[in-house]
mmCIF file of C-alpha atoms in Angstrom:
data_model
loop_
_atom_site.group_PDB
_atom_site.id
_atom_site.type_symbol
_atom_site.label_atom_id
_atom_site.label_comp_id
_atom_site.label_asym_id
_atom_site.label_seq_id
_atom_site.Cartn_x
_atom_site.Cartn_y
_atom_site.Cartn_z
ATOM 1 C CA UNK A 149 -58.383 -163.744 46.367
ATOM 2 C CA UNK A 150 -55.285 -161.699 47.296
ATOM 3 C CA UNK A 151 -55.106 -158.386 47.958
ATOM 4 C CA UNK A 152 -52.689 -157.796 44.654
ATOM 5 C CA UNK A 153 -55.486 -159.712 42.683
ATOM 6 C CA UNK A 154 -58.216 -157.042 44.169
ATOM 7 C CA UNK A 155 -56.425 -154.263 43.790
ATOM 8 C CA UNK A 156 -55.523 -155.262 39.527
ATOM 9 C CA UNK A 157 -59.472 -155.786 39.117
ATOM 10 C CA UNK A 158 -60.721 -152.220 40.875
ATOM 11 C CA UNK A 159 -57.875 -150.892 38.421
ATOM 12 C CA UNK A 160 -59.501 -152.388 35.325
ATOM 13 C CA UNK A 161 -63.049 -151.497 36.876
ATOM 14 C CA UNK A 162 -62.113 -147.907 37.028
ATOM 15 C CA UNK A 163 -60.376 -148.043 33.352
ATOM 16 C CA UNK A 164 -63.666 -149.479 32.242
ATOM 17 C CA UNK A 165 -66.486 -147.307 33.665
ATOM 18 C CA UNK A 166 -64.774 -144.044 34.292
ATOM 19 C CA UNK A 167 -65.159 -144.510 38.134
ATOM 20 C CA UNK A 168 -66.645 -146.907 40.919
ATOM 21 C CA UNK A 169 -68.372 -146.633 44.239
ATOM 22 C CA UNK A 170 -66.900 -147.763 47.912
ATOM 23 C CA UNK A 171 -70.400 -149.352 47.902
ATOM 24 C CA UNK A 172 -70.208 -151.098 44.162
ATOM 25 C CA UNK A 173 -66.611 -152.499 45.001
ATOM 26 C CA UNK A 174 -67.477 -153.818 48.320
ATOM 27 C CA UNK A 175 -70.450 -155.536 47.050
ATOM 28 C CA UNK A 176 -68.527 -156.896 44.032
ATOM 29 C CA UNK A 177 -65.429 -158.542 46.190
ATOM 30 C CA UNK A 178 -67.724 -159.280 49.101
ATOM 31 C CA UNK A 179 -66.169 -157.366 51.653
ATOM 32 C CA UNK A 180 -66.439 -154.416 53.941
ATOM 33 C CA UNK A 181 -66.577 -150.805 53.015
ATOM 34 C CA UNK A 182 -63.667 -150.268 55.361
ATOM 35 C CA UNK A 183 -61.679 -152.820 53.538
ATOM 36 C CA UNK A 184 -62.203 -150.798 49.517
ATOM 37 C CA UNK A 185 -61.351 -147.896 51.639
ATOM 38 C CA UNK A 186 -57.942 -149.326 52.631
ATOM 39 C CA UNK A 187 -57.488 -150.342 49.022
ATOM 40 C CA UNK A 188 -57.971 -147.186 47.319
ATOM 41 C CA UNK A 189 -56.089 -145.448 49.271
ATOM 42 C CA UNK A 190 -53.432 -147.765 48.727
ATOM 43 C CA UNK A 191 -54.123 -147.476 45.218
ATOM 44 C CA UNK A 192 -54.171 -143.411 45.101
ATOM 45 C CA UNK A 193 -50.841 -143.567 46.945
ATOM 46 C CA UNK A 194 -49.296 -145.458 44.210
ATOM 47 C CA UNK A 195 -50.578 -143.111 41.617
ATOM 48 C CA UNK A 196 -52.933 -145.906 39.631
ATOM 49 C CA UNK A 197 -56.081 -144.444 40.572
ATOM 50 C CA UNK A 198 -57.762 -140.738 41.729
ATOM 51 C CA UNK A 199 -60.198 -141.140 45.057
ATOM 52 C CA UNK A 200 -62.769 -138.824 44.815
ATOM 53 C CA UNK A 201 -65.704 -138.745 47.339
ATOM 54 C CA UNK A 202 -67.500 -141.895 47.633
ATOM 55 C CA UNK A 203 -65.719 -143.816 45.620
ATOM 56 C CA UNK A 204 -62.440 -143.720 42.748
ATOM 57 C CA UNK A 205 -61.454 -142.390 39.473
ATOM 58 C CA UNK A 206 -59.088 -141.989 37.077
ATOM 59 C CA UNK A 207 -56.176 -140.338 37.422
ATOM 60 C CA UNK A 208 -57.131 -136.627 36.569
ATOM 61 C CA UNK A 209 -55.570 -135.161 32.573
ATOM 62 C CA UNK A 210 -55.261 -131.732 31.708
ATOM 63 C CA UNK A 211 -56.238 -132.504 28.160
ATOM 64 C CA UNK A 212 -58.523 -134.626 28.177
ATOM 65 C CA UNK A 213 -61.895 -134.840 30.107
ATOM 66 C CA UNK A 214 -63.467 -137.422 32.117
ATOM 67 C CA UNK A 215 -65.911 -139.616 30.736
ATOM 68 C CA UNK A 216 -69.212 -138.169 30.240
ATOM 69 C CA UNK A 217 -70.606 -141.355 32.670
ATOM 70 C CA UNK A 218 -68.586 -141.061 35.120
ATOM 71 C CA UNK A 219 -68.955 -137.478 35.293
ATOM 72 C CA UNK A 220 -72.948 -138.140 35.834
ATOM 73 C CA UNK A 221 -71.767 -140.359 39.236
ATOM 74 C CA UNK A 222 -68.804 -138.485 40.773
ATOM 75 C CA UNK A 223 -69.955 -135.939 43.615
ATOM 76 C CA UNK A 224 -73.646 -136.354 42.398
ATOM 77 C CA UNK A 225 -75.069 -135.338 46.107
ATOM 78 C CA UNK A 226 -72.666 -132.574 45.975
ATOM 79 C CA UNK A 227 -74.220 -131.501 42.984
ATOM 80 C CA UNK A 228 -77.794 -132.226 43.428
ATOM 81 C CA UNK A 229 -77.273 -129.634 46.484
ATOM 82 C CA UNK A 230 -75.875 -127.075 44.747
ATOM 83 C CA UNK A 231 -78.534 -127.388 41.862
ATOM 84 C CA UNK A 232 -81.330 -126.623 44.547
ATOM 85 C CA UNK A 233 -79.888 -123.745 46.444
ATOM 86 C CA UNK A 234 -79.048 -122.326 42.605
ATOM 87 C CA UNK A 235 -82.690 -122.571 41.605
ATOM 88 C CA UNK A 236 -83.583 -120.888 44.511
ATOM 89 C CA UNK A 237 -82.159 -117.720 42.855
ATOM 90 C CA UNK A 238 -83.595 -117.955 40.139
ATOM 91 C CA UNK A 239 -87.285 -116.171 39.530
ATOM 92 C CA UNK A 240 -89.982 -117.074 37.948
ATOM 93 C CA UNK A 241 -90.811 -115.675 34.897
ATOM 94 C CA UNK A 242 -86.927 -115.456 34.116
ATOM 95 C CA UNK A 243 -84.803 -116.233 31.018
ATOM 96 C CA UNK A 244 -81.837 -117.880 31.240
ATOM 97 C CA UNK A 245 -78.297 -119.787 29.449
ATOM 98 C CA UNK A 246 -77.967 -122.822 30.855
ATOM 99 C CA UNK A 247 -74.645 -124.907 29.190
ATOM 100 C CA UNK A 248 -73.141 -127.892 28.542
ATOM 101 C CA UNK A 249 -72.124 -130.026 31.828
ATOM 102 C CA UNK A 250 -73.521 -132.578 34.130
ATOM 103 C CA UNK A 251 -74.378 -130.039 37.280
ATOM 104 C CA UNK A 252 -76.271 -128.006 34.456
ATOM 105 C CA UNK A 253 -78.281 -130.925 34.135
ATOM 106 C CA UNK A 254 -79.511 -130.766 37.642
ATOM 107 C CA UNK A 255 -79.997 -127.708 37.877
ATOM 108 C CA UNK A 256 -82.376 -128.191 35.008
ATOM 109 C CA UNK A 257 -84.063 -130.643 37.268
ATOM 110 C CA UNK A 258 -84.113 -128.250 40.056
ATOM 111 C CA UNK A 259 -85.990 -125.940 38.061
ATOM 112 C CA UNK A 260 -89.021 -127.749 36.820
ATOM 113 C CA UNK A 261 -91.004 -126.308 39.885
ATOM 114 C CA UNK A 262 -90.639 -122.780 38.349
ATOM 115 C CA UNK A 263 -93.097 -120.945 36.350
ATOM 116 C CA UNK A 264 -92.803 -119.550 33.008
ATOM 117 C CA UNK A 265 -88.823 -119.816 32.596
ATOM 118 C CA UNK A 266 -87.493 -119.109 29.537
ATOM 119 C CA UNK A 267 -84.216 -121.125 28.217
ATOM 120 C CA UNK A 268 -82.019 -121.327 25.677
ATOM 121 C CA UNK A 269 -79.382 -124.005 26.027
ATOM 122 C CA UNK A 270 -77.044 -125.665 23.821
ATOM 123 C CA UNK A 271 -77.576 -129.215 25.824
ATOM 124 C CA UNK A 272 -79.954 -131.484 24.611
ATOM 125 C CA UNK A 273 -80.054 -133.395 28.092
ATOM 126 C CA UNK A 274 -81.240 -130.074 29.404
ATOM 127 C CA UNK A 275 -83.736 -129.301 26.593
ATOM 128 C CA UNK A 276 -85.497 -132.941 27.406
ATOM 129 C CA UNK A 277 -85.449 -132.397 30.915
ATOM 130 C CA UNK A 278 -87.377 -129.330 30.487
ATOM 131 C CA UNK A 279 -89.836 -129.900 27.133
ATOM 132 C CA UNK A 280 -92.363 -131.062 28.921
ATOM 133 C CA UNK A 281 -93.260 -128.089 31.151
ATOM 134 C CA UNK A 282 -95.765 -126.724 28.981
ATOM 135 C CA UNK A 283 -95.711 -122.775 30.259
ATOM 136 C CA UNK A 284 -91.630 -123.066 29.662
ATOM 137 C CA UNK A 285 -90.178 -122.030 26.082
ATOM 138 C CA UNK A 286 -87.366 -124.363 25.656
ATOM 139 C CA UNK A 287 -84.752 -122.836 23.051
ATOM 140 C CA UNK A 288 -81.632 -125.038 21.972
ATOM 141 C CA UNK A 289 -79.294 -123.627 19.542
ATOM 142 C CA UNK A 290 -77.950 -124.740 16.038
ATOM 143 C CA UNK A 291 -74.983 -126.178 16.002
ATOM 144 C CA UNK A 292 -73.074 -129.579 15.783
ATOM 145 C CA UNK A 293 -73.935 -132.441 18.331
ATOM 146 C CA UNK A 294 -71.345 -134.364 20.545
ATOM 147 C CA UNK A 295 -72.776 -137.742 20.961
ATOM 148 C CA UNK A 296 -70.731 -138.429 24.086
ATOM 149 C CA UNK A 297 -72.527 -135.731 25.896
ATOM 150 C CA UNK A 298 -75.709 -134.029 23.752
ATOM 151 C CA UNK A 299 -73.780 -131.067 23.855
ATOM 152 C CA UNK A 300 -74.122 -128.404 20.779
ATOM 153 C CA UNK A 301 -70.839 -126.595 20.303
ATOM 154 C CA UNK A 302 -69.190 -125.003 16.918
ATOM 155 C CA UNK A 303 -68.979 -121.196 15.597
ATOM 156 C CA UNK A 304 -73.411 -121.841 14.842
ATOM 157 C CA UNK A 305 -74.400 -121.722 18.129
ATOM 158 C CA UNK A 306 -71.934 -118.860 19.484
ATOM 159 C CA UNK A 307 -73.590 -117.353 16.676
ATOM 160 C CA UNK A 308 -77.128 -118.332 17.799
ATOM 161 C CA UNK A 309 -76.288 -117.326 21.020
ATOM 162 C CA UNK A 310 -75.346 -113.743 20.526
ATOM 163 C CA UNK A 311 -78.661 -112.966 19.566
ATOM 164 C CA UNK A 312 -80.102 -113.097 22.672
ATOM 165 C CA UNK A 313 -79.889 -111.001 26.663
ATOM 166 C CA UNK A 314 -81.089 -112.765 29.440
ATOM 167 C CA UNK A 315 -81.447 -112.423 32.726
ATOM 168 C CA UNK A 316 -79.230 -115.264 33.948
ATOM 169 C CA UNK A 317 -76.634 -117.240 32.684
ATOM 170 C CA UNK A 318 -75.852 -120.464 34.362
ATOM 171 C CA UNK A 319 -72.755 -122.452 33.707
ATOM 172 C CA UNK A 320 -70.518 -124.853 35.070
ATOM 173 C CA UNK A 321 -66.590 -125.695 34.528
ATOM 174 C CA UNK A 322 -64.255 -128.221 34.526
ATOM 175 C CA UNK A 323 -61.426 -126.507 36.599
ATOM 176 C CA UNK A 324 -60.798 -123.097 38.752
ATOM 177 C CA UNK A 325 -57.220 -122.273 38.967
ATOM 178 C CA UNK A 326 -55.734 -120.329 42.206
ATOM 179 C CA UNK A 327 -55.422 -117.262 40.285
ATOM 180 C CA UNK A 328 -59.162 -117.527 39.400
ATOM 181 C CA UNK A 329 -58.925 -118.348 35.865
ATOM 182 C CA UNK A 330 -61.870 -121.247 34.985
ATOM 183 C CA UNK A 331 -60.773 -123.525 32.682
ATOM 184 C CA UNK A 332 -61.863 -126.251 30.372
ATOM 185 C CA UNK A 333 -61.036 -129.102 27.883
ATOM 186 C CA UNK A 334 -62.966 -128.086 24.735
ATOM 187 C CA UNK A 335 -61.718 -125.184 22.889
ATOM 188 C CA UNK A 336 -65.453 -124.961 21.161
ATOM 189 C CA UNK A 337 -67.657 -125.519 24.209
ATOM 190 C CA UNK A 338 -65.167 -122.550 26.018
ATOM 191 C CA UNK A 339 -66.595 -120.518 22.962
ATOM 192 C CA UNK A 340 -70.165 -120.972 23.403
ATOM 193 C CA UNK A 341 -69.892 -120.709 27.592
ATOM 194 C CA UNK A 342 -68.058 -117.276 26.545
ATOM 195 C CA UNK A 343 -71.006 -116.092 24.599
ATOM 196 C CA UNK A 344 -73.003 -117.285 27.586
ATOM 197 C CA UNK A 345 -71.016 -114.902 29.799
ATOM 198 C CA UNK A 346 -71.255 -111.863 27.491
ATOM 199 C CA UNK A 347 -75.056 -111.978 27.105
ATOM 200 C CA UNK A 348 -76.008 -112.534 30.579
ATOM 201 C CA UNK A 349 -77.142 -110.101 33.107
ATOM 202 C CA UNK A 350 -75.708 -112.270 35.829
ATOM 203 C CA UNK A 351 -73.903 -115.167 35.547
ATOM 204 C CA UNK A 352 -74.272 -117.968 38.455
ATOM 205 C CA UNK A 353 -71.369 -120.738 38.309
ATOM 206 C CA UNK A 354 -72.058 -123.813 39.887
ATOM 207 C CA UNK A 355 -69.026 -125.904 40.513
ATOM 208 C CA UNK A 356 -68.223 -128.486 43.461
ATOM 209 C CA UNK A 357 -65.239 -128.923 45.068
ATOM 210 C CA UNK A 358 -63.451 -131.062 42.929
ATOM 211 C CA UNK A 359 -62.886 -127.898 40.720
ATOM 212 C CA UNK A 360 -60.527 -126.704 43.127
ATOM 213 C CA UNK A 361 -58.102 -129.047 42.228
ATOM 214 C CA UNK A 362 -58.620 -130.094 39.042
ATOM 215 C CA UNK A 363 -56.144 -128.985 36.075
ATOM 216 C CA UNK A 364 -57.564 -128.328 32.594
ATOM 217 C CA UNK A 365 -55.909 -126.784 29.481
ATOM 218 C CA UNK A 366 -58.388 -124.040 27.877
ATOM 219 C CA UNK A 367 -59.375 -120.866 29.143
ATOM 220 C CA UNK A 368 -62.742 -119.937 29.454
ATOM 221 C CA UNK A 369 -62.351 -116.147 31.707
ATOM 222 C CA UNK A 370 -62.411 -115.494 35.212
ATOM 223 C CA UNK A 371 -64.027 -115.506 38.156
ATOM 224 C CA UNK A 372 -64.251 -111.617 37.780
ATOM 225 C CA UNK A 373 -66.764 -112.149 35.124
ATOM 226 C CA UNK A 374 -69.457 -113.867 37.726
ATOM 227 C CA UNK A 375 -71.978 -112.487 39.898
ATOM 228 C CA UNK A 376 -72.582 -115.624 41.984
ATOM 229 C CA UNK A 377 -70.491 -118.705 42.978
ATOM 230 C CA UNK A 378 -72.583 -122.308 44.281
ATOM 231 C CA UNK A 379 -70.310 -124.906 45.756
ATOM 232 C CA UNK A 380 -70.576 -127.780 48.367
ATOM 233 C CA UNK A 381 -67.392 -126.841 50.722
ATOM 234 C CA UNK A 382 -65.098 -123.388 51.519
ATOM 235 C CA UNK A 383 -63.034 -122.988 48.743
ATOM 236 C CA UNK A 384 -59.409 -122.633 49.295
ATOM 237 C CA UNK A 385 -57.672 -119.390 50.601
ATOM 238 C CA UNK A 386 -56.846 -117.695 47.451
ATOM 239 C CA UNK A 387 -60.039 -118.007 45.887
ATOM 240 C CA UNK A 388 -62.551 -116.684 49.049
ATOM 241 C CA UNK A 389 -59.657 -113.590 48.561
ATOM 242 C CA UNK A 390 -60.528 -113.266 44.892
ATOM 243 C CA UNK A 391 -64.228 -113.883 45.837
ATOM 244 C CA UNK A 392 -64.161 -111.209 48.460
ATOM 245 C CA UNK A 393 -61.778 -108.323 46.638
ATOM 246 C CA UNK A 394 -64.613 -108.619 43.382
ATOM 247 C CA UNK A 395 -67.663 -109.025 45.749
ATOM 248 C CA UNK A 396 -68.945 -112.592 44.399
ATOM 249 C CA UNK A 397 -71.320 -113.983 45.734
ATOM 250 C CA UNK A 398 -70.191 -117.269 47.433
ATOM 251 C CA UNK A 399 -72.966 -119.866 48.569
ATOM 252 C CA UNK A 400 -71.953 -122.901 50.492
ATOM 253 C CA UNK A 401 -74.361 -125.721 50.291
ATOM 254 C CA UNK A 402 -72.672 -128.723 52.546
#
């Protein structure tokens, strides 16, 4: 097989699943890690793919998100870390938001060792992680269902969720702009993380470093309107400044 030949098929493996692994290409073309690492970055030079850690992607819209599957694999580790130094913050006998988003998810996970949480959420992967912790009172909202994701979006569940304070809010985003504005793709699921904000005591945003450079069309607020940020590397320049002028809370968690 030629090179041109390898490089066409990790093209149509990205457009297919969303993104692939160093480790999953090398295995598939029989070759060394060293040599998919050559390709890709031959590949992201050229504009036909994204690398992202561990692996590649597709080239990043501001309109439109990535797949809901390939969201679950990109910067998982990243994630998994910042989901356990997040739950550390978080007592027991707390309520909490926790919204729509694959580092939500694990944070759910990172939370089953607590005691006597109370959540509402308006994600259905988050609800199942945590029904079966029987001293927990699960709450998901009304709303509309997104199949792609189990998330519950639509003017119901902002609705539903101005009915309640808690002590935490926990959200993720797609994108943080170097003016600190945190953006998203989906005008309704901006809506319901809003609501989130305003009924929160604190607000904890967990978001790896992939956010930093990430474009995305809707605005959700500001990093003004957070008590706490959890990443997995120093963000850049202008948003430690932001962090440090509005005394945020920034926790690294390489």
């Amino acid at each position: 097989m030629t090179q041109q030949e390898r490089h066409d098929i990790i093209i149509d493996m990205v457009k297919r699943q969303g993104y692939a692994t160093i480790e999953q290409l090398a295995h598939h073309f029989n070759v060394t890690p060293q040599t998919i690492r050559r390709d890709l970055k031959v590949l992201a030079d050229e504009q036909l793919i994204r690398r992202v850690h561990g692996g590649a992607g597709l080239l990043e819209s501001s309109t439109v998100n990535t797949a809901y599957s390939a969201r679950k694999l990109i910067n998982h580790d990243a994630k998994a870390r910042i989901a356990r130094a997040l739950a550390q913050q978080i007592p027991d006998q707390s309520s909490l938001f926790i919204n729509i988003g694959t580092s939500t998810e694990l944070i759910a996970e990172a939370l089953l060792n607590h005691q006597g949480l109370e959540i509402i959420t308006n994600n259905l992967n988050v609800a199942a992680t945590l029904q079966h912790r029987e001293d927990f009172n699960v709450i998901v909202a009304g709303g509309s269902v997104r199949s792609r994701d189990g998330g519950i979006i639509g003017e119901a569940t902002v609705d539903f969720i101005n009915q309640f304070k808690v002590d935490f809010g926990i959200i993720g985003i797609s994108s943080i702009d170097a003016d600190g504005a945190l953006l998203d793709f989906d005008y309704q699921e901006v809506r319901v993380a809003q609501a989130i904000i305003s009924n929160s005591r604190q607000v904890y945003l967990a978001a790896d470093h992939s956010k930093f450079s990430r474009n995305a069309v809707v605005r959700l607020g500001h990093l003004n309107q957070i008590h706490a940020l959890f990443t997995d590397q120093e963000p850049p320049e202008s948003i430690c400044r932001l962090l440090s002028e509005q005394s945020i809370t920034l926790n690294i968690c390489p």
